[in-house]
PDB file of C-alpha atoms in Angstrom:
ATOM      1  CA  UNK A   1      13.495   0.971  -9.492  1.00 98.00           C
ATOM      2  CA  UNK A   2      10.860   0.869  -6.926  1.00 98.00           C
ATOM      3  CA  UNK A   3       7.456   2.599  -6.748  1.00 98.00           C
ATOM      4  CA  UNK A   4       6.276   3.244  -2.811  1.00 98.00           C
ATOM      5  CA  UNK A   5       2.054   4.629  -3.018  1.00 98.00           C
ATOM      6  CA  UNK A   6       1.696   6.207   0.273  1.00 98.00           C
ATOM      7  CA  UNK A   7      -2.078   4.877   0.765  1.00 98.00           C
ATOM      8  CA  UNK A   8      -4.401   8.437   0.354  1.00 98.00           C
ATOM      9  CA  UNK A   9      -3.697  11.800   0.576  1.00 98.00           C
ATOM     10  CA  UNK A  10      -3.588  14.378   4.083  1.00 97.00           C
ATOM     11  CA  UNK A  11      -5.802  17.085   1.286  1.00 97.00           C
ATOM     12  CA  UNK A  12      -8.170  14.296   0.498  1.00 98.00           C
ATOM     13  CA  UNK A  13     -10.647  15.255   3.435  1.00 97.00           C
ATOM     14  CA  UNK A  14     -11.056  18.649   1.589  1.00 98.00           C
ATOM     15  CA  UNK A  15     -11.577  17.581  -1.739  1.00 98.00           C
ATOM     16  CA  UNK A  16     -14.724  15.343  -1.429  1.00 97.00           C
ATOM     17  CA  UNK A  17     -16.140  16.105  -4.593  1.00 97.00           C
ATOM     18  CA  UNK A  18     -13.015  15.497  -6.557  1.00 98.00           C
ATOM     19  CA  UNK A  19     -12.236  12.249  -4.862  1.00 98.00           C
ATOM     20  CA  UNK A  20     -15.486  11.464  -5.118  1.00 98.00           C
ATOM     21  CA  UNK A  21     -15.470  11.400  -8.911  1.00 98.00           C
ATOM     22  CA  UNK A  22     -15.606   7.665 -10.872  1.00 97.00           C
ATOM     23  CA  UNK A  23     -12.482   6.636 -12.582  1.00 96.00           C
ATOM     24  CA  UNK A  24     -12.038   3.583 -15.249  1.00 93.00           C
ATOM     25  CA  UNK A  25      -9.993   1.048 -13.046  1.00 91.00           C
ATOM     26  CA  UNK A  26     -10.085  -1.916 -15.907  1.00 88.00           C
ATOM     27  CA  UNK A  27     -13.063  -3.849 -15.062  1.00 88.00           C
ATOM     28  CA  UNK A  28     -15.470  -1.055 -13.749  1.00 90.00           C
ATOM     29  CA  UNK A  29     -15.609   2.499 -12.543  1.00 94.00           C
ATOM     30  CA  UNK A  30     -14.728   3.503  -9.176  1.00 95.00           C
ATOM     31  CA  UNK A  31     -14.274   6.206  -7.138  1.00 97.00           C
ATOM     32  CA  UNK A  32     -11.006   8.530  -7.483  1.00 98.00           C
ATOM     33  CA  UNK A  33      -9.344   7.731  -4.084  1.00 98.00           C
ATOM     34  CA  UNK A  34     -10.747   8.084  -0.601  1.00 98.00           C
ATOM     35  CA  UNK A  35      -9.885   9.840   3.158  1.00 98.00           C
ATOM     36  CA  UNK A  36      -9.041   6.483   4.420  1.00 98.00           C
ATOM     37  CA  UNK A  37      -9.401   5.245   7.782  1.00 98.00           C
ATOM     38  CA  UNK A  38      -8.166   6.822  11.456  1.00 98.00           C
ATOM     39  CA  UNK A  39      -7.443   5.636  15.104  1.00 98.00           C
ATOM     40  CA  UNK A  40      -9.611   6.661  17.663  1.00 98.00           C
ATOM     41  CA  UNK A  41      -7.383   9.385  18.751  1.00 98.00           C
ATOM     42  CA  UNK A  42      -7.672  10.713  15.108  1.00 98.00           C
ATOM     43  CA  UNK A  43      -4.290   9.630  13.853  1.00 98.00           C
ATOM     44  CA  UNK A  44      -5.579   9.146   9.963  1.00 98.00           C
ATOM     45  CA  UNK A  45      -4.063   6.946   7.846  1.00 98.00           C
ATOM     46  CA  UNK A  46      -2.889   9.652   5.031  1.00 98.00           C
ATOM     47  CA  UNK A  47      -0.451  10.792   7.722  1.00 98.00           C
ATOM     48  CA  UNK A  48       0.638   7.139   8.744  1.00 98.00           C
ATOM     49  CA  UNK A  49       1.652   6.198   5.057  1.00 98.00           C
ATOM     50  CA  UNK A  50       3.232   9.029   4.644  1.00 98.00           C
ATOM     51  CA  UNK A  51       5.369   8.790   7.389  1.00 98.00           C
ATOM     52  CA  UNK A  52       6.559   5.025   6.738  1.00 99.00           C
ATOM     53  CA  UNK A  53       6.495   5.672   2.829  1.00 98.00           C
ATOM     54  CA  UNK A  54       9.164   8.410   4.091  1.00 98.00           C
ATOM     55  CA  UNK A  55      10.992   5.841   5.965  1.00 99.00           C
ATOM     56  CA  UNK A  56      11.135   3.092   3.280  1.00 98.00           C
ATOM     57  CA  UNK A  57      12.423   5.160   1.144  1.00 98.00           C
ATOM     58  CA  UNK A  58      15.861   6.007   3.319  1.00 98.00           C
ATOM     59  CA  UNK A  59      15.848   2.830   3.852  1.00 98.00           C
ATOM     60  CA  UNK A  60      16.358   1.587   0.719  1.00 98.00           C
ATOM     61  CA  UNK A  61      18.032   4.481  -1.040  1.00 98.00           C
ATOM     62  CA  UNK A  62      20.697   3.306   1.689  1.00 98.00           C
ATOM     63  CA  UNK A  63      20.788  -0.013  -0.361  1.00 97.00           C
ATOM     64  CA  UNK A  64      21.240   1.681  -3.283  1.00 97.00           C
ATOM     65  CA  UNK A  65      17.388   1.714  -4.821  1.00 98.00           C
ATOM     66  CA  UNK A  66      16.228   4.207  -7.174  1.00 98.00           C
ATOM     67  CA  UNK A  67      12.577   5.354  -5.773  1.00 98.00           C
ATOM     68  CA  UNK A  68       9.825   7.132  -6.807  1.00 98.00           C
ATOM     69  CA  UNK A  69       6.859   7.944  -4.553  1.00 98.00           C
ATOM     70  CA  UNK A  70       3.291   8.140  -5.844  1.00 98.00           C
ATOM     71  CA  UNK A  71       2.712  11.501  -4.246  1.00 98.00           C
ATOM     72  CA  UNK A  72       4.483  13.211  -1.200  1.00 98.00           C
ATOM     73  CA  UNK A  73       1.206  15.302  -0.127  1.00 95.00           C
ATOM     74  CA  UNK A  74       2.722  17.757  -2.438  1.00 96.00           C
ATOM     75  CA  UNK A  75      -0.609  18.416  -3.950  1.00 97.00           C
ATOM     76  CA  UNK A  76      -4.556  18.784  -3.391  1.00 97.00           C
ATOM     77  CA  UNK A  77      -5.664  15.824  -3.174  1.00 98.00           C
ATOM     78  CA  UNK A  78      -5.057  12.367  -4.925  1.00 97.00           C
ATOM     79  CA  UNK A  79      -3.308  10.669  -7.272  1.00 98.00           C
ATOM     80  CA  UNK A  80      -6.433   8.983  -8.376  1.00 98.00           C
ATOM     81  CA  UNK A  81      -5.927   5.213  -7.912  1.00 97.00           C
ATOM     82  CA  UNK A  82      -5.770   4.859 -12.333  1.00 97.00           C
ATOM     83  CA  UNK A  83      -2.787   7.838 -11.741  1.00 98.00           C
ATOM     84  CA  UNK A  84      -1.119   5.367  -9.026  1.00 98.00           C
ATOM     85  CA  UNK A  85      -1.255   2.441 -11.008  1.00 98.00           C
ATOM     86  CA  UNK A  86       0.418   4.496 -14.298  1.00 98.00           C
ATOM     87  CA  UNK A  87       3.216   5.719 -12.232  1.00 98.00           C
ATOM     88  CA  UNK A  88       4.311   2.754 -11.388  1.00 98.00           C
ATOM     89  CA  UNK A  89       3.617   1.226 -14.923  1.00 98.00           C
ATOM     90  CA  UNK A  90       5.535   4.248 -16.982  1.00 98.00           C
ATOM     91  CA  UNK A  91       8.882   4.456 -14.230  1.00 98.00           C
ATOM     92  CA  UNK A  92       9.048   0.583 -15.460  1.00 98.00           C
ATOM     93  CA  UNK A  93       9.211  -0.139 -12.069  1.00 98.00           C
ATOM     94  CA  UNK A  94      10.572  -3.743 -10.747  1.00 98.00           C
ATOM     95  CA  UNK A  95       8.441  -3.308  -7.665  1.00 98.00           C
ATOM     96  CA  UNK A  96       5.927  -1.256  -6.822  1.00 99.00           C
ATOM     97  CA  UNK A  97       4.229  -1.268  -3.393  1.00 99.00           C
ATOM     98  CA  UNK A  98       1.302   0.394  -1.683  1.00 98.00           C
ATOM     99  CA  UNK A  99       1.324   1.440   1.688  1.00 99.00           C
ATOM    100  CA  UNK A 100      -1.995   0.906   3.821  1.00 98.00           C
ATOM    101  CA  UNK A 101      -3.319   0.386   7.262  1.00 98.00           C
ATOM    102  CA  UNK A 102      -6.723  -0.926   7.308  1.00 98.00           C
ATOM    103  CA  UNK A 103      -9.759   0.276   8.928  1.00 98.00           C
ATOM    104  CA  UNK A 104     -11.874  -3.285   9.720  1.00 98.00           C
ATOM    105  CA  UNK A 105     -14.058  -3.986  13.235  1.00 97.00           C
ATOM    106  CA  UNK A 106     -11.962  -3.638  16.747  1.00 97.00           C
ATOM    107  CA  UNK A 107     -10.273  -7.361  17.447  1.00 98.00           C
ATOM    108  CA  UNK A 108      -9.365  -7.412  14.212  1.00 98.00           C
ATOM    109  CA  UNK A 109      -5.750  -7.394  14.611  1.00 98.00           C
ATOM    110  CA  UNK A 110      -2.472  -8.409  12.294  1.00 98.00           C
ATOM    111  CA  UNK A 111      -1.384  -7.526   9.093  1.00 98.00           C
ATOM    112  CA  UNK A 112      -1.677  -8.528   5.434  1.00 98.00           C
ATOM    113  CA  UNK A 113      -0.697  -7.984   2.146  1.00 98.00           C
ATOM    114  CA  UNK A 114      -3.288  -7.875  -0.550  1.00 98.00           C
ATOM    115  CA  UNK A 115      -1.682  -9.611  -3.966  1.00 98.00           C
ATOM    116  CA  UNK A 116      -3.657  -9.206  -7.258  1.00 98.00           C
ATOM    117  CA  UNK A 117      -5.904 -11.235  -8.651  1.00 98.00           C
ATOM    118  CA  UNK A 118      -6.034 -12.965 -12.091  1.00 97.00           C
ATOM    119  CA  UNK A 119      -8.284 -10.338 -14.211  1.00 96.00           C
ATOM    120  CA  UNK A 120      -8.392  -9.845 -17.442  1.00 95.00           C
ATOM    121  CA  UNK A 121     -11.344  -7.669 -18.517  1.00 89.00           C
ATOM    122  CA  UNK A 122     -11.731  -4.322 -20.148  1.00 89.00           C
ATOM    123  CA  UNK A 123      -8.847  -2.878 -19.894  1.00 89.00           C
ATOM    124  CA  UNK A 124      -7.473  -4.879 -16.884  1.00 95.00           C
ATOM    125  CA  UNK A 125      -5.054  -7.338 -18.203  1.00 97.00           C
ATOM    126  CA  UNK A 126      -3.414  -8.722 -14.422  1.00 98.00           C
ATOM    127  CA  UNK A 127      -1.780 -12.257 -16.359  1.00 98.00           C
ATOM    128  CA  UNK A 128       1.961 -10.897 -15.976  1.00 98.00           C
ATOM    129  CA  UNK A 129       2.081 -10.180 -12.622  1.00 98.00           C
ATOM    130  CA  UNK A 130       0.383 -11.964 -10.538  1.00 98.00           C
ATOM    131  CA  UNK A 131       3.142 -14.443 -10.385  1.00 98.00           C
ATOM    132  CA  UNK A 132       6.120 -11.663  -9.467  1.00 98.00           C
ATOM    133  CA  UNK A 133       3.699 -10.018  -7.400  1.00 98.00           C
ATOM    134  CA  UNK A 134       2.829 -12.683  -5.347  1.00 98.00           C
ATOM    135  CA  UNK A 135       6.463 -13.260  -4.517  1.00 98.00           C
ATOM    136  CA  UNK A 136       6.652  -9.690  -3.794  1.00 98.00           C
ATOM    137  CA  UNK A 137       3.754 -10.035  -1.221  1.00 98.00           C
ATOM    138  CA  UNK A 138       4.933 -13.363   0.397  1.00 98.00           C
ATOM    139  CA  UNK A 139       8.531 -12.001   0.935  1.00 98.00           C
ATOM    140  CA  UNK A 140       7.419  -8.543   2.294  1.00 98.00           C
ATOM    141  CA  UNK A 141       4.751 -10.582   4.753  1.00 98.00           C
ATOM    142  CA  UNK A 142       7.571 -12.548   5.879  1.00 98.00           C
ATOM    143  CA  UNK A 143       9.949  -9.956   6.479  1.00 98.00           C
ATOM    144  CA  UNK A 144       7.125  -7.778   8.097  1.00 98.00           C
ATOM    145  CA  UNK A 145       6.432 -10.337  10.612  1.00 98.00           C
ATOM    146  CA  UNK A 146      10.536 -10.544  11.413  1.00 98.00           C
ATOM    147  CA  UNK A 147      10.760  -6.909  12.042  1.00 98.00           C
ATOM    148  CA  UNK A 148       7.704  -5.901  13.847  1.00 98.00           C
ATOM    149  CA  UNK A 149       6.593  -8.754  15.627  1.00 98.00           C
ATOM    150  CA  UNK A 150       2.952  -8.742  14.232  1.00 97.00           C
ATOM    151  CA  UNK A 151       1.009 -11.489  13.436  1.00 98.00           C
ATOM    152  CA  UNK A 152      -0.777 -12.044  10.382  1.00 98.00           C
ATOM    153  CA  UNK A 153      -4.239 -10.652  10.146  1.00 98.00           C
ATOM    154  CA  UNK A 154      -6.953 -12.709  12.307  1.00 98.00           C
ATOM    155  CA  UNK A 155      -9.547 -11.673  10.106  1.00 98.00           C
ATOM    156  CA  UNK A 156      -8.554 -12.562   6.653  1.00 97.00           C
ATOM    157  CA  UNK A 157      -6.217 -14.715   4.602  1.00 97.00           C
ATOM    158  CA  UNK A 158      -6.257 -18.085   6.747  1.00 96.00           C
ATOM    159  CA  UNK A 159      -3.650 -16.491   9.188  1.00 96.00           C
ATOM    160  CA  UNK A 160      -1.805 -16.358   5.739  1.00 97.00           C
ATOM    161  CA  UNK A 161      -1.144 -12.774   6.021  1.00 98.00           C
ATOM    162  CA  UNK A 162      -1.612 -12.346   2.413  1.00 98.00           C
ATOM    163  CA  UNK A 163      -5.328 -11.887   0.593  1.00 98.00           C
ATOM    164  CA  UNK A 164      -6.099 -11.854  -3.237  1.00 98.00           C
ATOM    165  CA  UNK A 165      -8.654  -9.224  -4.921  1.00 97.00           C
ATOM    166  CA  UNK A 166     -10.063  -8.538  -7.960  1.00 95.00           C
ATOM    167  CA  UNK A 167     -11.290  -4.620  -7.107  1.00 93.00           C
ATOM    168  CA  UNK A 168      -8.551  -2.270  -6.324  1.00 95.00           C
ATOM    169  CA  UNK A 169      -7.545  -0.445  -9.494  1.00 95.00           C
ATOM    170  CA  UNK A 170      -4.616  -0.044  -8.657  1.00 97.00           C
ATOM    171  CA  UNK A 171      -3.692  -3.408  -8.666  1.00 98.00           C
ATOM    172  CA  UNK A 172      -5.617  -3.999 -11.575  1.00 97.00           C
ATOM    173  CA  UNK A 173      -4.369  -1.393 -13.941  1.00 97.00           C
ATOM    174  CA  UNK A 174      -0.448  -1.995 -12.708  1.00 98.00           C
ATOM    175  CA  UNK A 175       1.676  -3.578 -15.799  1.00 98.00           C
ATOM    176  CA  UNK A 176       4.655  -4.157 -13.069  1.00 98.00           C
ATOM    177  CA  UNK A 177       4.681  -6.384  -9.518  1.00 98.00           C
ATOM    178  CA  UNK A 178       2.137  -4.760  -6.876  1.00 98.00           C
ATOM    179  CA  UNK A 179       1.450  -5.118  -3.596  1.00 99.00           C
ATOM    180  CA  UNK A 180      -0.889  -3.565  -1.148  1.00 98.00           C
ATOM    181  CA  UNK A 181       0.713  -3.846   2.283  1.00 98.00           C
ATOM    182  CA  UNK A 182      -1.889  -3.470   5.261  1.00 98.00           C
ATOM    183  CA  UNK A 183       0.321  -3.057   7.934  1.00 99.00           C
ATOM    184  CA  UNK A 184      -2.818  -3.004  10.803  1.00 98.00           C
ATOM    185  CA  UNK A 185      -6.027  -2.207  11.917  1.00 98.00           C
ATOM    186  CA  UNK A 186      -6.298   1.722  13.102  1.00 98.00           C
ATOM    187  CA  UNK A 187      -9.694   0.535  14.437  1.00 98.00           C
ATOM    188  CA  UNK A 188      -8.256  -1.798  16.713  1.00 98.00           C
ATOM    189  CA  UNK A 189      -6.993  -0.058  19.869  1.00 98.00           C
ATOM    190  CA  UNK A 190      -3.899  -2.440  20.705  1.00 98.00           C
ATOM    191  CA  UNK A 191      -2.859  -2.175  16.786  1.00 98.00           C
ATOM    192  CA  UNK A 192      -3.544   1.530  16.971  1.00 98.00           C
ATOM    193  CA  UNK A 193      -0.839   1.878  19.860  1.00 98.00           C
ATOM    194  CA  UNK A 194       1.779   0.369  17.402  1.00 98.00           C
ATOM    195  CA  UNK A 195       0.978   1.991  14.504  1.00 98.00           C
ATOM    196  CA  UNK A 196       0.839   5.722  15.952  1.00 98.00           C
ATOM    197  CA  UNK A 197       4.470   4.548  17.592  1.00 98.00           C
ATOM    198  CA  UNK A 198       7.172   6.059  15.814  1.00 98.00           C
ATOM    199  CA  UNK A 199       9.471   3.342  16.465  1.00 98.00           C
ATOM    200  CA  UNK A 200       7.374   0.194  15.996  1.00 98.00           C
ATOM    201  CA  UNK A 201       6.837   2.738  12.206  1.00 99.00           C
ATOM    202  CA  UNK A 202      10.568   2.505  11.548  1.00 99.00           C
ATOM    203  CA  UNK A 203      10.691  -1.561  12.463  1.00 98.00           C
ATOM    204  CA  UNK A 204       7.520  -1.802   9.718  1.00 99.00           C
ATOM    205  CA  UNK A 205       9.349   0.325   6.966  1.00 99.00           C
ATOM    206  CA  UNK A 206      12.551  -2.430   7.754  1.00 98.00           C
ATOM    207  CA  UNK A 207      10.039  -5.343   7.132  1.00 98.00           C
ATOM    208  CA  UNK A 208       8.790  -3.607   3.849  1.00 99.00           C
ATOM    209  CA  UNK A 209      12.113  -2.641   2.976  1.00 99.00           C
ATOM    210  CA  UNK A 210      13.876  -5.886   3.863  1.00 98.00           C
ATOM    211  CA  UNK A 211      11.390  -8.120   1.597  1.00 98.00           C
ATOM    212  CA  UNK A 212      11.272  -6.063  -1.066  1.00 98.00           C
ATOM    213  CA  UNK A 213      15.087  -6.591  -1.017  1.00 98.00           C
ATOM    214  CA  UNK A 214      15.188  -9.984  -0.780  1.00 98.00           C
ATOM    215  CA  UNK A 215      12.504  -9.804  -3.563  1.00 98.00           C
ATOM    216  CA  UNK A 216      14.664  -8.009  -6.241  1.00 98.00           C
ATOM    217  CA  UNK A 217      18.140  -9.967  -5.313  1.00 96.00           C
ATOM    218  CA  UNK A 218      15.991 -13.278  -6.291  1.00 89.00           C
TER     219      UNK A 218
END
């Protein structure tokens, strides 16, 4: 079983006030979800990880996967990022994975996958999967790179490609392996031109799918 989170919502840009609203995410309150980021041209991010959530998952229904998406813009606005996290958690999922590009300065270029950190506070209890899940996020960076030809990010992670954090709720809340996968910068013009490509789209939902394959078969 495997849990894609297409990063935001299209609706989320009309529902300000409701995504605006504080949620418990473990260790604090945050905010609900957000718009996320867009290219210049106004390609937004809701409609990018939509589109490769769409392709991941024919890809790896092909390979026989069971998968359940987070949301397919089939409503308002949302899932809140607690909501994401529970999805995942209560369809027992053996991977779940979050689909992102990120919206950082212009020459910021790459991409990265954010693993969680060790938290245990509140409510947050992170101490069973950060192990699985950072095996999860080294495989998927690996086969990223393979497929699409990106580098990883040259802002973050030590040219890693990966990055650990202690804030996203949905990381923080998830009971099963979890990934964020930042697949670019939509700031960044050059990374913009790939990611509003629909075919350099299909060789990034291959890289997700392939290490999240080679992930599962151990």
């Amino acid at each position: 079983m495997v849990v894609i989170d297409p990063g935001h919502n299209p609706g989320n840009f009309a529902h300000s006030r409701e995504i605006n609203a504080k949620v418990d995410v473990g260790t604090h309150r945050k905010e609900c979800d957000t718009t996320g980021t867009a290219a210049g041209s106004g390609y937004t991010e809701a409609a990018f990880t939509l589109d490769v959530s769409h392709r991941l998952r024919e890809l790896l229904e092909e390979r026989g996967a069971t998968v359940v998406l987070t949301h397919d813009a089939d409503r308002p606005y949302g899932p809140c990022i607690d909501e994401r996290a529970r999805i995942g958690n209560e369809a027992r999922a053996d991977a779940a994975v979050s689909v992102h590009a990120d919206g950082s300065a212009a020459g910021h270029r790459g991409h990265h996958v954010i693993l969680p950190a060790l938290v245990k506070a509140g409510s947050a209890d992170t101490t069973p999967i950060v192990g699985p899940s950072r095996t999860l996020g080294e495989r998927i960076a690996a086969e990223f790179a393979r497929a699409t030809g990106s580098s990883p990010a040259n802002y973050l992670g030590g040219g890693t490609g990966l990055d650990v954090r202690k804030d996203l709720g949905g990381l923080n809340l998830s009971t099963v392996p979890k990934v964020f996968v930042e697949c670019g910068n939509m700031r960044d013009p050059d990374d913009a031109a790939s990611l509003e490509d629909p075919a350099w789209r299909q060789k990034a939902a291959h890289g997700i799918a392939d290490g999240i394959t080679t992930y599962l078969l151990g």
